[in-house]
Coordinates of C-alpha atoms and ligand atoms in Angstrom, one line a residue:
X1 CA 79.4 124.9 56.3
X2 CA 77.6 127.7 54.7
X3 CA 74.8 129.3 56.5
X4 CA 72.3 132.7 55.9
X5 CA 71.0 134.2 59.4
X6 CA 68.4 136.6 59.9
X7 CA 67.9 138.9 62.6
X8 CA 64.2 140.9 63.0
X9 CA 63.9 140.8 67.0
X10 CA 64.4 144.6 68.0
X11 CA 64.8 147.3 65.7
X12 CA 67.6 145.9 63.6
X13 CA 66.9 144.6 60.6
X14 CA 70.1 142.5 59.7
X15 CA 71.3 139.2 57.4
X16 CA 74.6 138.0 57.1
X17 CA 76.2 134.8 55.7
X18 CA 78.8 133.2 57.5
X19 CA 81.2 130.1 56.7
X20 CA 82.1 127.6 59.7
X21 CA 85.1 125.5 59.0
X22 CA 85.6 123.7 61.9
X23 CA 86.4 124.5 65.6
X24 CA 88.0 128.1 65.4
X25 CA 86.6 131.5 64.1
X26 CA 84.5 132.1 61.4
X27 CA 84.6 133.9 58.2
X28 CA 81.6 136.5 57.8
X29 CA 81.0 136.6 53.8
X30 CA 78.2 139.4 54.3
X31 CA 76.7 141.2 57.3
X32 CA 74.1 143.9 56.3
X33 CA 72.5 145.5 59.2
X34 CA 69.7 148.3 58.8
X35 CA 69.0 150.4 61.8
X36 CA 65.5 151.6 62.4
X37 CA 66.9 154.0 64.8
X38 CA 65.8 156.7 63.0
X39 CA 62.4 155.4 62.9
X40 CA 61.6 155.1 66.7
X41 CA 64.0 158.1 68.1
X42 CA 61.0 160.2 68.0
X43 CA 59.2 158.2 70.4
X44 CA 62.2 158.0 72.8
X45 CA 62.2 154.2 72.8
X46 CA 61.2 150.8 69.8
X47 CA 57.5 150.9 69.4
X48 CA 56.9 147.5 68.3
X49 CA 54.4 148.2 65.3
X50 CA 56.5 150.8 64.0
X51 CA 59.2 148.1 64.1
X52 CA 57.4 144.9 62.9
X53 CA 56.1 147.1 60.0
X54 CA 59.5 148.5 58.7
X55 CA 61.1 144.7 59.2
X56 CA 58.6 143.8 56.4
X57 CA 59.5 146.4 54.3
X58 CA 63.1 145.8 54.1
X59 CA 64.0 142.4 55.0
X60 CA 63.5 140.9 51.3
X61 CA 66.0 143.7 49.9
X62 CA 68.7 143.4 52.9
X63 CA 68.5 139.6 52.3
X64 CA 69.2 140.3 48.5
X65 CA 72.0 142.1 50.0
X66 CA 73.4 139.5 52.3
X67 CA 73.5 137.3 49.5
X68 CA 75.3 139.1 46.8
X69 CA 77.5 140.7 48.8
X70 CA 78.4 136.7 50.1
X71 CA 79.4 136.0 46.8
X72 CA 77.4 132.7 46.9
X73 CA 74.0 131.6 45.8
X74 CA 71.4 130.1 47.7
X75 CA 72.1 126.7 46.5
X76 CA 75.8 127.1 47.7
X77 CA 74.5 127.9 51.5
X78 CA 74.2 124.8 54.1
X79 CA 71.4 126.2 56.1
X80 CA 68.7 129.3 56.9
X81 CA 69.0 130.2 60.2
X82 CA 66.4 132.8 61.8
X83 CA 66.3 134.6 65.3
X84 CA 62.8 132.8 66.3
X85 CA 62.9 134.7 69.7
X86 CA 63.4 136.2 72.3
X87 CA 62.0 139.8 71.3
X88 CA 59.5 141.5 69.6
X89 CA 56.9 139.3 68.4
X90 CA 55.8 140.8 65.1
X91 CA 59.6 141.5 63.7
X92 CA 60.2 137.9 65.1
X93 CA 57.4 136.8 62.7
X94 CA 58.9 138.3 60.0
X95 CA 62.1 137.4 59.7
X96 CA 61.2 133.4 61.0
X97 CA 58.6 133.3 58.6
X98 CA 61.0 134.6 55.5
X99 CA 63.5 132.2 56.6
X100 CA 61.1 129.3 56.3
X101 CA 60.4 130.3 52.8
X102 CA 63.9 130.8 52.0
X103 CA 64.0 127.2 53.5
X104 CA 61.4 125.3 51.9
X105 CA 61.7 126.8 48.4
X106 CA 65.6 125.8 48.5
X107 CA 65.5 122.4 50.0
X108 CA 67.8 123.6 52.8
X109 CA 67.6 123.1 56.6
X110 CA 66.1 125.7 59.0
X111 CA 67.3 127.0 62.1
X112 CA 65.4 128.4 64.6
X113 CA 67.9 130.1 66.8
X114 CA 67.4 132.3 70.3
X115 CA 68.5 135.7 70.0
X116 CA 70.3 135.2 73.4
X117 CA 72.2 132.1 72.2
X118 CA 73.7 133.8 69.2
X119 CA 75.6 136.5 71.2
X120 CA 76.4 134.1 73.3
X121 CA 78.2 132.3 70.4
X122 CA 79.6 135.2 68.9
X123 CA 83.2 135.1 70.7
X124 CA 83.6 131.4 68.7
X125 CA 82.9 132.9 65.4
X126 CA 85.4 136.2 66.7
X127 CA 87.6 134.4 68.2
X128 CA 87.1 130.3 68.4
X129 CA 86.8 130.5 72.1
X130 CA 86.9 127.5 73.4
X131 CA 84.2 126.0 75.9
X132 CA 83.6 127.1 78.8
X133 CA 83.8 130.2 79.2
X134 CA 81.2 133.2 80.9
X135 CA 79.4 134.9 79.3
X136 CA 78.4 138.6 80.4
X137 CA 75.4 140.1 78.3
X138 CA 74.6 143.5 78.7
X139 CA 72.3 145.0 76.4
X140 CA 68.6 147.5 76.1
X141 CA 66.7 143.8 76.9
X142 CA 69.1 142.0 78.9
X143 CA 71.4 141.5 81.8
X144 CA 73.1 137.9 82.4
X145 CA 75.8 136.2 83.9
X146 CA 75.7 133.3 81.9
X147 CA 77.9 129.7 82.0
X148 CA 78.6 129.0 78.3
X149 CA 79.7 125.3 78.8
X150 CA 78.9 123.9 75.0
X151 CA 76.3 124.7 72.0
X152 CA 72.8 124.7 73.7
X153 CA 74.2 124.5 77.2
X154 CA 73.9 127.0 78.9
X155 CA 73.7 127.9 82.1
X156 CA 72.0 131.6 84.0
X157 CA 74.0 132.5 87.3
X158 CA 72.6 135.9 87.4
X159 CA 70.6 138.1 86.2
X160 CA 68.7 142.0 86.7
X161 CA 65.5 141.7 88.9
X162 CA 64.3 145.0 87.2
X163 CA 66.0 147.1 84.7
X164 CA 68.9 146.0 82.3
X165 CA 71.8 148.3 82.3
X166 CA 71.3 149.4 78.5
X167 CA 67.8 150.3 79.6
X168 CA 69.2 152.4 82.8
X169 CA 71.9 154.4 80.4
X170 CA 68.8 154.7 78.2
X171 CA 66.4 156.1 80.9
X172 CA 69.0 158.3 82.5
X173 CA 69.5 159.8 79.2
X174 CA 66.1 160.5 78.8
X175 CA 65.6 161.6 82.2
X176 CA 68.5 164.7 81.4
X177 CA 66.8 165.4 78.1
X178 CA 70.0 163.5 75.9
X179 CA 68.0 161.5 73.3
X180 CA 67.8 157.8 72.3
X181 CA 69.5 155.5 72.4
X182 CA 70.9 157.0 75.6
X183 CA 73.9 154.7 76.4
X184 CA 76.4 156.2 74.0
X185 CA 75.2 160.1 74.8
X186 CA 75.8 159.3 78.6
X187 CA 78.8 157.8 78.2
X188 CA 79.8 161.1 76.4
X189 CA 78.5 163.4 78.9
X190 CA 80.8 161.3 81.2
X191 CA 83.8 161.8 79.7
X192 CA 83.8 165.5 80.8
X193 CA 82.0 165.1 84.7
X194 CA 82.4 164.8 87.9
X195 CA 82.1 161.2 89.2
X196 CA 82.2 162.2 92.6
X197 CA 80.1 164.9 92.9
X198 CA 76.7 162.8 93.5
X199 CA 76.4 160.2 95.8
X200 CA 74.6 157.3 94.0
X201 CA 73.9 153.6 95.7
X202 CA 75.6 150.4 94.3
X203 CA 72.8 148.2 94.7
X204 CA 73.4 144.5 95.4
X205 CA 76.7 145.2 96.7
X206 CA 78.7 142.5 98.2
X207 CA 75.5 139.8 97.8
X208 CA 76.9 136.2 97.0
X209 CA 74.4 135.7 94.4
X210 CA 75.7 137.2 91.3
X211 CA 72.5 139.5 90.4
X212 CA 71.7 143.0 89.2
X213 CA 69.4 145.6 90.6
X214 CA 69.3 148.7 88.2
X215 CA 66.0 150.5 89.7
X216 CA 67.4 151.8 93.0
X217 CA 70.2 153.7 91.0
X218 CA 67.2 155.4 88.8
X219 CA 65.5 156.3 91.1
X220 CA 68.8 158.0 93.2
X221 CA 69.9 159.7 89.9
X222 CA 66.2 160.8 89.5
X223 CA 66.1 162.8 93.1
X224 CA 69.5 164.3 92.8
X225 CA 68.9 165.7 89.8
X226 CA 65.4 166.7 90.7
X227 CA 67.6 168.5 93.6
X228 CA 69.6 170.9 91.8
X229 CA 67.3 171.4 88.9
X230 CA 67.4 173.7 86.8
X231 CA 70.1 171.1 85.5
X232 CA 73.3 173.3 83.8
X233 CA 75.5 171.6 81.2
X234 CA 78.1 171.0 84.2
X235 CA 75.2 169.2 86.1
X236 CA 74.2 166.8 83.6
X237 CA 77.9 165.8 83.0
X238 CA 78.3 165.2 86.6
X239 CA 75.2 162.9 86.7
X240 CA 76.3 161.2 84.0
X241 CA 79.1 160.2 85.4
X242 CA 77.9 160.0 88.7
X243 CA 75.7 157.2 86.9
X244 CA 78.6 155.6 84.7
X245 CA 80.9 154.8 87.5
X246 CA 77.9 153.7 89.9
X247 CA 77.3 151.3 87.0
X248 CA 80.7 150.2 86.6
X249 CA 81.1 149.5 90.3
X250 CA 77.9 147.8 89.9
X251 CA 79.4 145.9 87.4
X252 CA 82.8 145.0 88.7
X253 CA 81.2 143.6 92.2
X254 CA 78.7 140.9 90.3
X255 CA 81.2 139.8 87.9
X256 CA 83.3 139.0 91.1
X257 CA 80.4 137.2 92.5
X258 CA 79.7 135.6 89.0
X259 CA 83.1 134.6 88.5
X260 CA 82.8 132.4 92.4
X261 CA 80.0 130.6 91.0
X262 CA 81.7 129.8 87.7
X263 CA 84.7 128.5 89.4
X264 CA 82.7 126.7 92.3
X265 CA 80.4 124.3 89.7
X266 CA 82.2 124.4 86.7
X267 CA 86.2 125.5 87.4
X268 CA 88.1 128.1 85.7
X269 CA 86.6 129.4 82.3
X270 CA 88.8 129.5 79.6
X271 CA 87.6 133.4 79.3
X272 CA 85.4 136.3 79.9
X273 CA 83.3 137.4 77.2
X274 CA 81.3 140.6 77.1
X275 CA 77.9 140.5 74.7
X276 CA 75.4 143.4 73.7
X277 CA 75.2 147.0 73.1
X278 CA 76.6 147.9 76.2
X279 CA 80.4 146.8 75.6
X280 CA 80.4 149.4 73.7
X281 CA 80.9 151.6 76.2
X282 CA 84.8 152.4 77.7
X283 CA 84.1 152.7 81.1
X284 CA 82.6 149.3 81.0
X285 CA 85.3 147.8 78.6
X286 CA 87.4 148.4 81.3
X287 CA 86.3 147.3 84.4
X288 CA 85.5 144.2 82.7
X289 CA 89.3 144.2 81.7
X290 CA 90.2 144.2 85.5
X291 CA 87.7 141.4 86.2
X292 CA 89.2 139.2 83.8
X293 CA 92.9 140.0 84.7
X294 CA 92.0 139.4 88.5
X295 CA 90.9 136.1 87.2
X296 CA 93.4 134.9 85.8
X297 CA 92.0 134.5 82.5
X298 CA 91.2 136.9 79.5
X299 CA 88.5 139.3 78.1
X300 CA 87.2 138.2 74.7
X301 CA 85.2 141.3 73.4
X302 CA 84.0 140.9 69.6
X303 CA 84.3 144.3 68.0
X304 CA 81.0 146.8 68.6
X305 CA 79.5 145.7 65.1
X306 CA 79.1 141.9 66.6
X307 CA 78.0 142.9 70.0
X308 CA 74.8 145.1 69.0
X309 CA 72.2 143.3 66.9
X310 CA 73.5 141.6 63.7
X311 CA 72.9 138.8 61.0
X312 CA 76.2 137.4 61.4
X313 CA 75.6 136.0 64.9
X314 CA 72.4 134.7 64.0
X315 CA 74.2 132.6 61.0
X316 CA 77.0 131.7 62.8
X317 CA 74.4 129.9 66.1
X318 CA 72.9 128.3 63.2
X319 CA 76.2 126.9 61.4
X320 CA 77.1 126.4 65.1
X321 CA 74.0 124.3 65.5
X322 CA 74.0 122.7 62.1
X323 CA 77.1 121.2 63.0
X324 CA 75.6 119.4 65.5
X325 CA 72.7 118.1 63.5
X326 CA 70.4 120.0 65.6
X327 CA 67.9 121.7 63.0
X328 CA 64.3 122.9 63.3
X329 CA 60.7 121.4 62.1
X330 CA 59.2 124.7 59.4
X331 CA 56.6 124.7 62.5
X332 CA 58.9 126.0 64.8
X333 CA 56.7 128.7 66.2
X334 CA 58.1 132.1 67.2
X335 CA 58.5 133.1 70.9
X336 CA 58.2 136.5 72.1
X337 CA 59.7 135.2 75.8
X338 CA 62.4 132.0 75.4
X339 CA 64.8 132.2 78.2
X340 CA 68.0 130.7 77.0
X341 CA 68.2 127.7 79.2
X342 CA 65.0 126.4 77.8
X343 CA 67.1 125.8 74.6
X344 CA 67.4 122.2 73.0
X345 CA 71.0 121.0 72.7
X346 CA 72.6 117.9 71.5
X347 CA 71.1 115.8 74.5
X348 CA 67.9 116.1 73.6
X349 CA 67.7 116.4 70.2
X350 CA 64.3 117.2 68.6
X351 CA 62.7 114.1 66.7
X352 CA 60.8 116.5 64.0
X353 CA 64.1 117.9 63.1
X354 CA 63.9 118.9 59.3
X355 CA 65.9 116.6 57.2
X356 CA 68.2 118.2 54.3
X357 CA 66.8 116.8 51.2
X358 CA 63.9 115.2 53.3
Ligands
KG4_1 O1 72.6 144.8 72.0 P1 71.9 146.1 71.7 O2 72.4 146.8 70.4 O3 70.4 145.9 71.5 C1 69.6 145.1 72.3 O4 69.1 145.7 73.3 O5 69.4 143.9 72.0 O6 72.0 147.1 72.9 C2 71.5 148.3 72.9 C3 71.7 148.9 74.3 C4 70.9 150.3 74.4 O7 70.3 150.2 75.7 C5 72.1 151.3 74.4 O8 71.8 152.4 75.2 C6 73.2 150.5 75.1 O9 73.1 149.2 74.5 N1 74.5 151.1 74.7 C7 75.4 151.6 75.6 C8 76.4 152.1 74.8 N2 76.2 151.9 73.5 C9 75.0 151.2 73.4 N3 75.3 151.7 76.9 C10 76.4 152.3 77.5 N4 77.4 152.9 76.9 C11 77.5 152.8 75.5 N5 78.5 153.4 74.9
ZN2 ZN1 70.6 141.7 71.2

């Protein structure tokens, strides 16, 4: 099975065509990914106009590119899946509505597929992991402990009630003047502080529910760097990893706490697997290392270019839902919010479902 995926929800404009034999990884064919980094870094952050604007301009070309470099034509591909949401509603628009036209004009199958959903899939298409496993994703938008217990089941055991932890390495790295995106920068910084030398909260500590606060932390970074201001080079390294290893103890604590839930309603998982930007980051790689090996199970991480925003993932929730027979109506309309366990799975399969050769 055959499918193209688009991805158009952040500042990422990506396609990728990706083959799904059976149970078991995947085999990418193509997976072009354009950064709009550039684009937004003078603003410190993704200004959504900005981004929905420069989707339009290149999606058609990287598309172009996803398919030659696939080797296949559009009549060899199964399916067109597209990230329908959650995210930024205008790139969302523009890569939906392009695969609906890809769709229609081809005769093939669309898929409407939730952003959240396809890094949730990635570790099958890395690394055929088996259901179920849990899922931690940690990226700019998102923070979730997640029970992954078959395609379209899935389950939220915890999440941030405030900021994610990509967006805390991104605000602490424009709070110290670093640049955007901040969570690689930090992370640098880190490597040559003093994790000790601030005294910064771990908020959420020791709760049974497995959620994350990021704000508190912030907020603490915010007034001990305020207190030694004028910040020196030495200073900012110390906050930053002051910061990193607050996060990371942050980390390792609700990962305990998610893991007890896992096990209480669903038994062991077959494996822990990290999602999103953030798992890029060594600290973090890590501790999440330590969670899984106090489990008992292992730590399925798919390599950095599969964890940050990509076509591949979106293809492979698509071939991943195309297996199943679950396909999308060309109405499917795109969803700025979707929270992934308002996703349709096998069990209640839509009845407008889009027909190949209907
Ligand atoms: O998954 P992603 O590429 O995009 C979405 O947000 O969907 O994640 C980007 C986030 C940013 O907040 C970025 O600062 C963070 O991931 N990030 C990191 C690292 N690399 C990227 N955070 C901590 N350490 C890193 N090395
Ligand atoms: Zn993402």
């Amino acid at each position: 099975m055959i499918v193209l995926g688009i991805e158009t929800t952040c500042d990422e404009t990506a396609a990728a065509v990706v083959e799904r034999g059976g149970d078991g990884p995947g085999t990418i064919l193509s997976n072009v990914v354009l950064s709009q980094i550039g684009d937004h870094a003078p603003f410190g952050g993704v200004v959504p106009e900005i981004a929905a604007r420069a989707h339009v301009e290149a999606l058609d070309r990287i598309v172009a590119a996803a398919i030659a470099e696939s080797g296949r034509s559009f009549a060899e591909i199964d399916g067109v899946a597209a990230a329908a949401g959650p995210g930024l509603i205008g790139g969302v628009i523009v890569g939906l509505t392009t695969a609906k036209a890809i769709a229609l004009v081809n005769g093939k199958p669309l898929m409407a597929i939730n952003h959240l959903e396809a890094h949730a899939l990635t570790a099958r298409l890395t690394a055929g992991t088996p259901f179920p496993y849990c899922l931690f994703l940690a990226s700019g938008g998102h923070t979730q402990i997640v029970a992954v217990r078959g395609v379209g089941d899935y389950t939220l055991l915890g999440t941030t009630v405030d900021d994610a932890i990509g967006e805390a390495f991104d605000k602490t790295a424009k709070l110290l003047g670093l640049g955007y995106p901040g969570g690689p920068l930090v992370e640098r910084e880190a490597m040559r502080g003093n994790a000790t030398r601030f005294a910064l909260p771990r908020p959420m500590h020791g709760r049974t529910e497995p959620d994350f606060s990021l704000s508190g932390l912030k907020t603490a970074l915010r007034l001990e760097a305020e207190k030694v201001a004028p910040l020196a080079d030495g200073d900012v390294a110390d906050l930053c990893a002051s910061f990193q290893q607050a996060v990371v103890e942050v980390i390792h604590d609700r990962l305990r706490a998610g893991m007890k839930v896992f096990r209480a309603r669903y038994g062991t998982p077959t494996a822990l697997v990290a999602a999103g930007g953030v798992a890029a980051n060594e600290a973090i790689r890590k501790v999440l290392n330590r969670v899984a090996f106090e489990s008992g199970i292992k730590l399925v991480v798919p390599p950095h270019a599969l964890c940050t925003d990509n076509g591949a993932m979106i293809a492979w929730a698509g071939a991943e839902r195309l297996a199943q027979g679950l396909t999308d109506p060309l109405d499917f309309a795109p969803r700025a919010r979707w929270p992934l366990e308002e996703i349709a799975s096998a069990g209640d399969r839509p009845g407008l479902a889009f027909q190949p050769g209907a």
